[in-house]
Every structure is written in structure tokens, then in C-alpha cells.
Amino acid sequence: MKKFLKFPLCLIGGAMMVAGIAACSDDEPVETASTDKETMFKNAMAPYVNNTVIPAYKGMADNAILMSDACNDIFNAFVSGTLTTDMVRTAGGHWNLCRDYWEKSEAFLYGAAADYNIDPHIDSWPLDKNAMDDQLAELRAGKNWTIDNNAGYGLLGFHAVEYMLFELSADGNSSLPHNINYTREELIYLCTVAEDLRNQCIRLEAAWAGIDNVSSRKQQILADAELEPSFNYGWSMINAGQPRSLYTTYQEAAETLIQGCIDIADEVGNTKIGRPANAATEDDKNYIESPYSLNSIVDFEGNIISIRNSYQGSNEGDASISDYIKTVDPALDTRVKQQIQASIDAIKAIPEPFAKSASGAAADKAVTVVGTDLVNVLEEVMSALSKY
């Protein structure tokens, strides 16, 4: 996803430009510009996949494994009577890190996250607290429970584990777990849901990196769970135009990338922040992401960082969509970068914790800055991809 590296020769040279256009348009009309455009988009794909997408999913998968292992440690310590609060804190810390990588991936929820239904599987929210409490009560009463007969995605994934680690074990005044008053049945549920979350996170990494490019342990986990991905999404994006790619052209890949950014900007501004900030009903007021870990502001900021990394690259010097926009409309490129930073600043200005102060002037401002201003400038970028 790179810019015009060069313009048709007839367009170079100030005073000769007008005379040259006619001659050039006959010999090599839009094709040279189009080819240069495709080259720039092509150059941006490998850095995007290898330096932004795959590292986000790898970090998430690595910490999901550590989180699941830590939950198993909690169970084993409970059985042996050696459970400590530090063990619960360790699991909560890995949840936080896993969650951070996930939020920094939400600008690319297309592909594997959508096709394999992973996004709703691991990140449906808000958690139905009443249903969760009822289910835990049934488990304590001896209900035969498995992942397969669980009451929907709303009681799985990040927020089910969050509830078990941060709410069920805490007093509501801290973002860190500290009590260890679990029952055996609750811990069986925690370990099972944490393992399921782990499996889905690993599947995301393997789906973008290729199954052969993840660790042997991850390959075995996927094989045991029968979750080996059947398609390499990273290869598909890097190789647009090839027979097995999802993309006919690199421009299609670039448009998919930017649409992912638009979608998450809209969700953060108008749903994640906007719905509870402008609550018309009690359901709206409680429509808060990560309320038990008090992690909402970090979640929102991570989403905007995912937009920044997708648009301008994660590493200094990465080829990116920004390079192309900078070439065809430098003022727009500047505005995009400024608006991304303005969005981060507006989110950080919301008082913590968001779960307890979701309304107010700062939240209202963030709704506009992210949900309107950032969305609008990203839509200009989308138009520019085909305009020039």
C-alpha cells in the first residue's frame, strides 16, 4: 500500500506539464499511474502483515497461553490447599497483556477474526452478569457443563475470564484481584473458558502467519482442538492478484485495511464510548467494555493505536498507506495523523475508571473526536485510494 513512486514522465517538468499531458495520455494513459499506485500498495502489504498484524496476534497468543497456564495453576493450588492471591494476580496480569494485544488488533477484525467467528466468540460484551451468576450457581449445584452447552458467546471469552479473575475475586474497589474465595466448580469453569480463549487466540496467529510458522506447542494445541486454520490470510494480502488470494488487486487490499480502521473508529466513538456516555436506557448505561478489570480506557486507546499502526506502520520506515496519501494529498496525510493523536488524547482525558464515570464532558468530546472527526478523515482516505 504505497504511494505514487513516480508520475508519468510527461507530467514531470513544470512549464512543460500542460503540453506533455496530451502526448502522454495517448501513449501511457492511466496505466502507468495505476501501476505505480499498485506498486506502492504492494510495498505496504508485507510490512503491514509482518510488522503489525502478526506481532499483535503472536503477543496475544503468547499471553493467552500464559494466562491459561496460570488459571490451571490456580486450580491445582486450590486442590492442594496452597492457593495464594499472587497466583490470581499473575493470571490477571496475563489477561491484561493478552487483552492489550487484542485491542491493538481491532483495526483488522476482517479476515480470520470474522471468517472463523473468533471476534464474537472471544469478545462479546457486555457480559450478562445475571446470567453468569445463575450459571455459576448451577455449576456449584452440580450442573453438567461444557463449552458446547454454554449459554452463548456472552459467557465465554475475554469477559467471562475477566469476571472470574477481577470481579468474583475482588471487592470492586481495585483493578487487581486479591481474594481467593473460589469454589472447585468455579475454577473448572475458569480453566475451561481460559483454555478456549487461548485456542482462539492461537488460531488467529496461525491464520495470518501460516500454521507452519507458529511454535510446535501452538500447532499441537490447534490440532488437539481441531482448529487448524484452512487459509493463510497474511499470504493472501501480501500476494494480491494471485489465484488463491482474496484480493484481485493491491488496491482492494488497501481498501480493506482502511475500512477496518473506519469500522473500529466508528465503534469506539459511537458505541464503546458513545452508548454509555449518552445513555437513554439502563442497558445503554451498562454497555461498557472491560468493566470488571477497569480496563476500558486502555481498551479504547489500544483500538486507536491499531488504526495508527495500520495507517502509518508500526515501525519507523515501514512502507504504509500513509506514504501513498502523503504523495497524492499531503495535507490529508497530516490531518489523519493529527486526528489519530487527537483521538488518543481525547480518550486519555476521560476520567478513570470509565466503568464508573462513563458520562460527562470529556466522554462527550471523545465521542465527537473519534466517532465523527476520525471517521470522517479516514473516509477521505478511502476516497483518495480510488480518486488519484
XYZ file of C-alpha atoms in Angstrom:
388
model
C 0.000 0.000 0.000
C 2.357 2.657 -1.208
C 2.100 5.943 -2.946
C 2.987 7.103 -6.433
C 6.685 6.444 -6.554
C 6.811 8.175 -9.877
C 4.444 10.020 -12.173
C 4.232 9.573 -15.955
C 7.276 11.197 -17.494
C 5.161 13.641 -19.439
C 3.879 15.108 -16.178
C 7.370 15.999 -14.951
C 8.807 19.412 -15.550
C 6.785 22.454 -14.528
C 6.435 24.576 -17.673
C 6.205 21.524 -19.968
C 3.419 19.913 -17.962
C 0.419 21.209 -19.921
C 1.909 20.398 -23.294
C 3.049 16.994 -22.124
C -0.262 15.745 -20.847
C -1.850 15.300 -24.250
C 1.111 13.434 -25.712
C 1.436 11.240 -22.678
C -2.243 10.381 -22.416
C -2.151 8.656 -25.785
C 0.935 6.532 -25.135
C 0.543 5.590 -21.497
C -2.678 6.988 -20.056
C -3.778 5.872 -16.627
C -1.886 2.610 -16.732
C 1.466 3.998 -15.619
C -0.126 5.861 -12.724
C -2.186 2.795 -11.895
C 0.892 0.574 -11.994
C 2.818 2.935 -9.715
C -0.135 3.034 -7.362
C -0.359 -0.756 -7.245
C 3.385 -0.917 -6.607
C 3.061 1.390 -3.626
C 0.153 -0.583 -2.208
C 2.069 -3.821 -2.807
C 5.114 -2.456 -0.987
C 2.964 -1.650 2.035
C 1.391 -5.088 2.393
C 4.343 -7.108 3.711
C 5.242 -4.582 6.468
C 1.594 -4.350 7.436
C 1.173 -8.113 7.707
C 4.596 -8.948 9.166
C 5.178 -5.954 11.451
C 1.649 -5.038 12.538
C -0.854 -7.893 12.193
C 1.222 -10.971 13.034
C 3.072 -9.437 16.035
C -0.253 -8.347 17.536
C -1.708 -11.820 17.215
C 1.501 -13.517 18.378
C 1.648 -11.357 21.508
C -1.989 -12.134 22.178
C -1.489 -15.883 21.686
C 1.657 -15.984 23.832
C -0.067 -14.249 26.731
C -3.225 -16.317 26.283
C -1.106 -19.429 26.813
C 0.451 -17.914 29.942
C -2.991 -16.858 31.185
C -4.456 -20.326 30.652
C -1.463 -21.961 32.337
C -1.816 -19.551 35.272
C -5.504 -20.451 35.618
C -4.554 -24.134 35.739
C -2.008 -23.265 38.421
C -4.807 -21.610 40.399
C -6.916 -24.763 40.181
C -4.069 -27.095 41.158
C -3.133 -24.847 44.077
C -6.772 -24.742 45.179
C -6.932 -28.535 45.191
C -3.725 -28.797 47.203
C -4.709 -26.001 49.570
C -1.832 -23.726 48.543
C -3.673 -21.065 46.530
C -2.380 -17.526 47.079
C -3.567 -14.125 45.945
C -0.355 -13.700 43.946
C -1.378 -16.630 41.750
C -4.653 -14.889 40.923
C -2.795 -11.630 40.297
C -0.435 -13.406 37.910
C -3.343 -14.762 35.867
C -4.934 -11.298 35.870
C -1.690 -9.763 34.639
C -1.545 -12.137 31.696
C -5.187 -11.381 30.951
C -4.319 -7.670 30.811
C -1.426 -8.247 28.415
C -3.440 -10.598 26.209
C -6.264 -8.085 26.175
C -3.928 -5.237 25.244
C -2.686 -7.100 22.162
C -6.285 -7.896 21.180
C -7.390 -4.278 21.397
C -4.389 -3.268 19.299
C -5.607 -5.690 16.634
C -9.167 -4.445 16.271
C -8.459 -2.367 13.152
C -8.062 -5.708 11.359
C -11.104 -7.612 12.523
C -11.700 -8.690 8.919
C -10.141 -11.934 7.702
C -9.732 -14.721 10.228
C -11.393 -12.882 13.120
C -14.572 -12.570 11.065
C -14.435 -15.689 8.893
C -13.840 -18.053 11.824
C -16.275 -16.136 14.038
C -13.463 -15.517 16.519
C -14.381 -11.905 17.298
C -17.841 -12.691 18.728
C -16.533 -15.907 20.284
C -13.898 -14.194 22.421
C -15.118 -10.601 22.729
C -18.904 -10.466 23.038
C -19.856 -7.801 25.563
C -21.127 -6.644 27.857
C -21.104 -9.788 29.944
C -24.561 -10.787 31.141
C -23.759 -10.646 34.854
C -27.104 -12.074 35.934
C -26.764 -14.998 33.534
C -23.169 -15.548 34.671
C -24.175 -15.594 38.336
C -27.017 -18.004 37.549
C -24.690 -20.284 35.607
C -22.085 -20.315 38.376
C -24.815 -21.140 40.895
C -25.916 -24.050 38.707
C -22.324 -25.268 38.470
C -21.980 -25.173 42.239
C -25.206 -27.177 42.405
C -23.709 -29.871 40.185
C -24.835 -28.925 36.667
C -23.094 -30.892 33.924
C -21.437 -28.088 31.947
C -19.159 -27.982 28.914
C -18.116 -25.295 26.434
C -20.537 -26.832 23.947
C -23.619 -26.351 26.133
C -22.567 -22.944 27.439
C -25.242 -20.261 27.182
C -23.823 -18.432 24.172
C -20.731 -16.361 23.432
C -21.726 -13.815 26.054
C -20.451 -16.128 28.794
C -17.200 -17.051 27.061
C -14.027 -15.275 26.034
C -12.247 -12.293 27.497
C -15.100 -11.003 29.590
C -16.013 -14.299 31.207
C -12.387 -14.754 32.261
C -12.264 -11.092 33.303
C -15.280 -11.594 35.549
C -13.759 -14.662 37.167
C -10.368 -13.069 37.780
C -11.282 -9.483 38.614
C -14.879 -9.355 39.849
C -15.526 -12.681 41.529
C -12.226 -12.449 43.389
C -12.223 -8.708 44.149
C -14.188 -6.202 46.206
C -14.923 -3.845 43.317
C -12.559 -1.149 44.568
C -9.428 -2.348 42.821
C -8.469 -3.292 39.276
C -6.405 -6.160 40.669
C -7.791 -9.416 42.060
C -6.916 -10.165 45.650
C -9.452 -12.551 47.199
C -9.299 -16.287 46.608
C -12.743 -17.416 47.689
C -13.389 -19.654 44.694
C -15.180 -22.980 44.621
C -13.898 -26.005 42.737
C -16.728 -25.735 40.200
C -15.983 -22.079 39.524
C -12.339 -22.862 38.871
C -13.195 -25.686 36.487
C -15.289 -23.165 34.565
C -12.473 -20.577 34.655
C -9.861 -23.028 33.372
C -12.122 -24.309 30.597
C -13.064 -20.846 29.349
C -9.451 -19.623 29.593
C -8.311 -22.614 27.533
C -10.980 -21.926 24.926
C -9.857 -18.288 24.744
C -6.256 -19.456 24.385
C -7.168 -21.730 21.484
C -8.948 -18.965 19.577
C -6.043 -16.545 20.069
C -3.574 -19.102 18.731
C -5.843 -19.738 15.765
C -5.687 -16.044 14.857
C -1.903 -16.047 14.847
C -1.709 -19.237 12.789
C -4.324 -17.981 10.332
C -2.222 -14.895 9.500
C 1.301 -16.268 9.922
C 0.664 -19.727 8.496
C 0.355 -22.859 10.618
C 3.982 -23.824 9.910
C 5.205 -20.507 11.294
C 3.882 -20.868 14.841
C 5.522 -22.845 17.635
C 5.210 -26.611 17.875
C 3.191 -26.241 21.074
C 0.730 -23.932 19.345
C 0.446 -26.340 16.416
C -0.317 -29.189 18.833
C -2.929 -27.126 20.701
C -4.711 -26.345 17.439
C -4.523 -29.966 16.294
C -5.930 -31.238 19.595
C -8.779 -28.697 19.398
C -9.297 -29.368 15.666
C -8.897 -25.640 14.979
C -6.118 -25.598 12.394
C -6.822 -22.679 10.031
C -7.554 -23.642 6.446
C -6.315 -20.394 4.876
C -3.267 -18.121 5.178
C -4.615 -14.578 5.431
C -1.189 -12.961 5.596
C -0.080 -14.632 2.387
C -3.331 -13.610 0.737
C -2.792 -9.923 1.488
C 0.872 -9.904 0.503
C 0.075 -11.727 -2.728
C -2.969 -9.856 -4.021
C -3.784 -10.823 -7.586
C -2.556 -14.395 -7.191
C -5.057 -17.204 -7.848
C -5.641 -18.121 -4.188
C -5.637 -14.585 -2.814
C -8.811 -12.937 -1.539
C -7.807 -9.740 -3.338
C -7.846 -9.163 -7.081
C -5.625 -6.079 -6.728
C -3.491 -4.437 -4.049
C -5.914 -1.541 -4.094
C -8.627 -3.923 -2.875
C -6.311 -4.967 -0.052
C -5.620 -1.308 0.781
C -9.324 -0.517 0.837
C -9.960 -3.469 3.156
C -7.262 -2.184 5.503
C -8.716 1.321 5.632
C -12.283 0.042 6.029
C -11.093 -1.889 9.078
C -9.793 1.381 10.519
C -13.065 3.176 9.785
C -15.108 0.417 11.400
C -13.209 0.408 14.684
C -13.101 4.223 14.875
C -16.874 4.277 14.496
C -17.324 1.543 17.113
C -15.025 3.186 19.659
C -16.529 6.641 19.295
C -20.196 5.908 18.787
C -20.662 2.615 20.631
C -17.940 1.877 23.160
C -17.820 5.457 24.430
C -20.947 6.954 22.919
C -23.583 4.487 24.034
C -22.916 4.675 27.793
C -21.948 8.363 27.608
C -25.304 9.249 26.078
C -27.305 6.536 27.778
C -31.031 6.633 27.121
C -31.729 3.365 28.936
C -30.237 1.311 31.748
C -28.900 -1.129 29.146
C -27.050 1.728 27.448
C -25.626 2.869 30.773
C -24.232 -0.608 31.424
C -22.944 -1.114 27.876
C -19.325 -0.886 28.995
C -16.367 -2.887 27.781
C -13.992 -4.439 30.365
C -15.820 -3.050 33.427
C -14.509 -5.589 35.972
C -10.824 -5.062 35.261
C -11.453 -1.303 34.950
C -9.594 -1.572 31.660
C -11.940 0.390 29.378
C -9.770 3.450 28.691
C -6.793 1.215 27.882
C -9.040 -0.767 25.532
C -10.164 2.370 23.688
C -6.643 3.735 23.341
C -5.424 0.368 22.061
C -8.067 0.475 19.336
C -6.818 3.864 18.120
C -3.225 2.620 18.228
C -4.342 -0.231 15.952
C -5.578 2.401 13.494
C -2.311 4.322 13.709
C -0.210 1.199 13.183
C -2.360 0.104 10.257
C -2.279 3.506 8.551
C 1.355 4.533 9.030
C 3.152 1.333 10.066
C 4.287 0.004 13.416
C 7.998 0.531 12.837
C 9.983 3.537 11.694
C 10.451 3.284 7.932
C 7.661 0.767 7.294
C 6.042 1.275 3.920
C 2.396 2.157 4.526
C -0.826 3.670 3.232
C 0.378 6.935 4.729
C 3.180 7.046 2.150
C 0.690 6.940 -0.685
C -1.626 9.574 0.816
C 1.374 11.777 1.578
C 2.232 11.710 -2.114
C -1.220 12.424 -3.539
C -2.602 14.642 -0.759
C -0.007 15.593 1.883
C -2.443 17.825 3.747
C -4.813 14.881 4.186
C -1.989 12.687 5.480
C -1.136 15.345 8.061
C -4.763 15.635 9.135
C -5.106 11.876 9.541
C -2.082 11.687 11.812
C -3.214 14.700 13.808
C -6.701 13.262 14.217
C -5.344 9.910 15.380
C -3.326 11.676 18.065
C -6.277 13.913 18.945
C -8.380 10.781 19.430
C -5.827 9.239 21.777
C -5.622 12.493 23.735
C -9.411 12.769 23.987
C -9.704 9.198 25.256
C -6.977 9.724 27.851
C -8.798 12.828 29.088
C -11.841 10.774 30.152
C -11.711 10.308 33.946
C -10.789 6.843 35.173
C -12.372 4.455 35.683
C -14.700 4.665 32.694
C -16.898 1.961 34.210
C -17.784 4.379 37.000
C -17.768 7.671 35.058
C -18.939 6.914 31.547
C -20.757 10.196 31.110
C -19.548 13.764 31.199
C -17.950 16.456 29.050
C -14.730 14.534 28.397
C -16.595 11.446 27.221
C -18.876 13.581 25.040
C -15.841 15.220 23.441
C -14.254 11.837 22.749
C -17.432 10.684 21.019
C -17.111 13.570 18.548
C -13.338 13.450 18.133
C -13.292 9.700 17.476
C -16.770 8.808 16.251
C -17.161 11.764 13.889
C -13.854 13.515 13.192
C -11.609 10.462 12.945
C -14.207 8.503 10.983
C -14.625 11.384 8.537
C -10.920 11.810 7.843
C -10.475 8.071 7.360
C -13.357 8.099 4.899
C -11.471 10.807 2.992
C -8.524 8.438 2.860
C -10.771 5.733 1.449
C -11.947 8.104 -1.271
C -8.371 9.091 -2.045
C -7.380 5.469 -2.664
C -9.526 5.420 -5.789
C -9.617 9.125 -6.638
C -5.978 9.565 -7.626
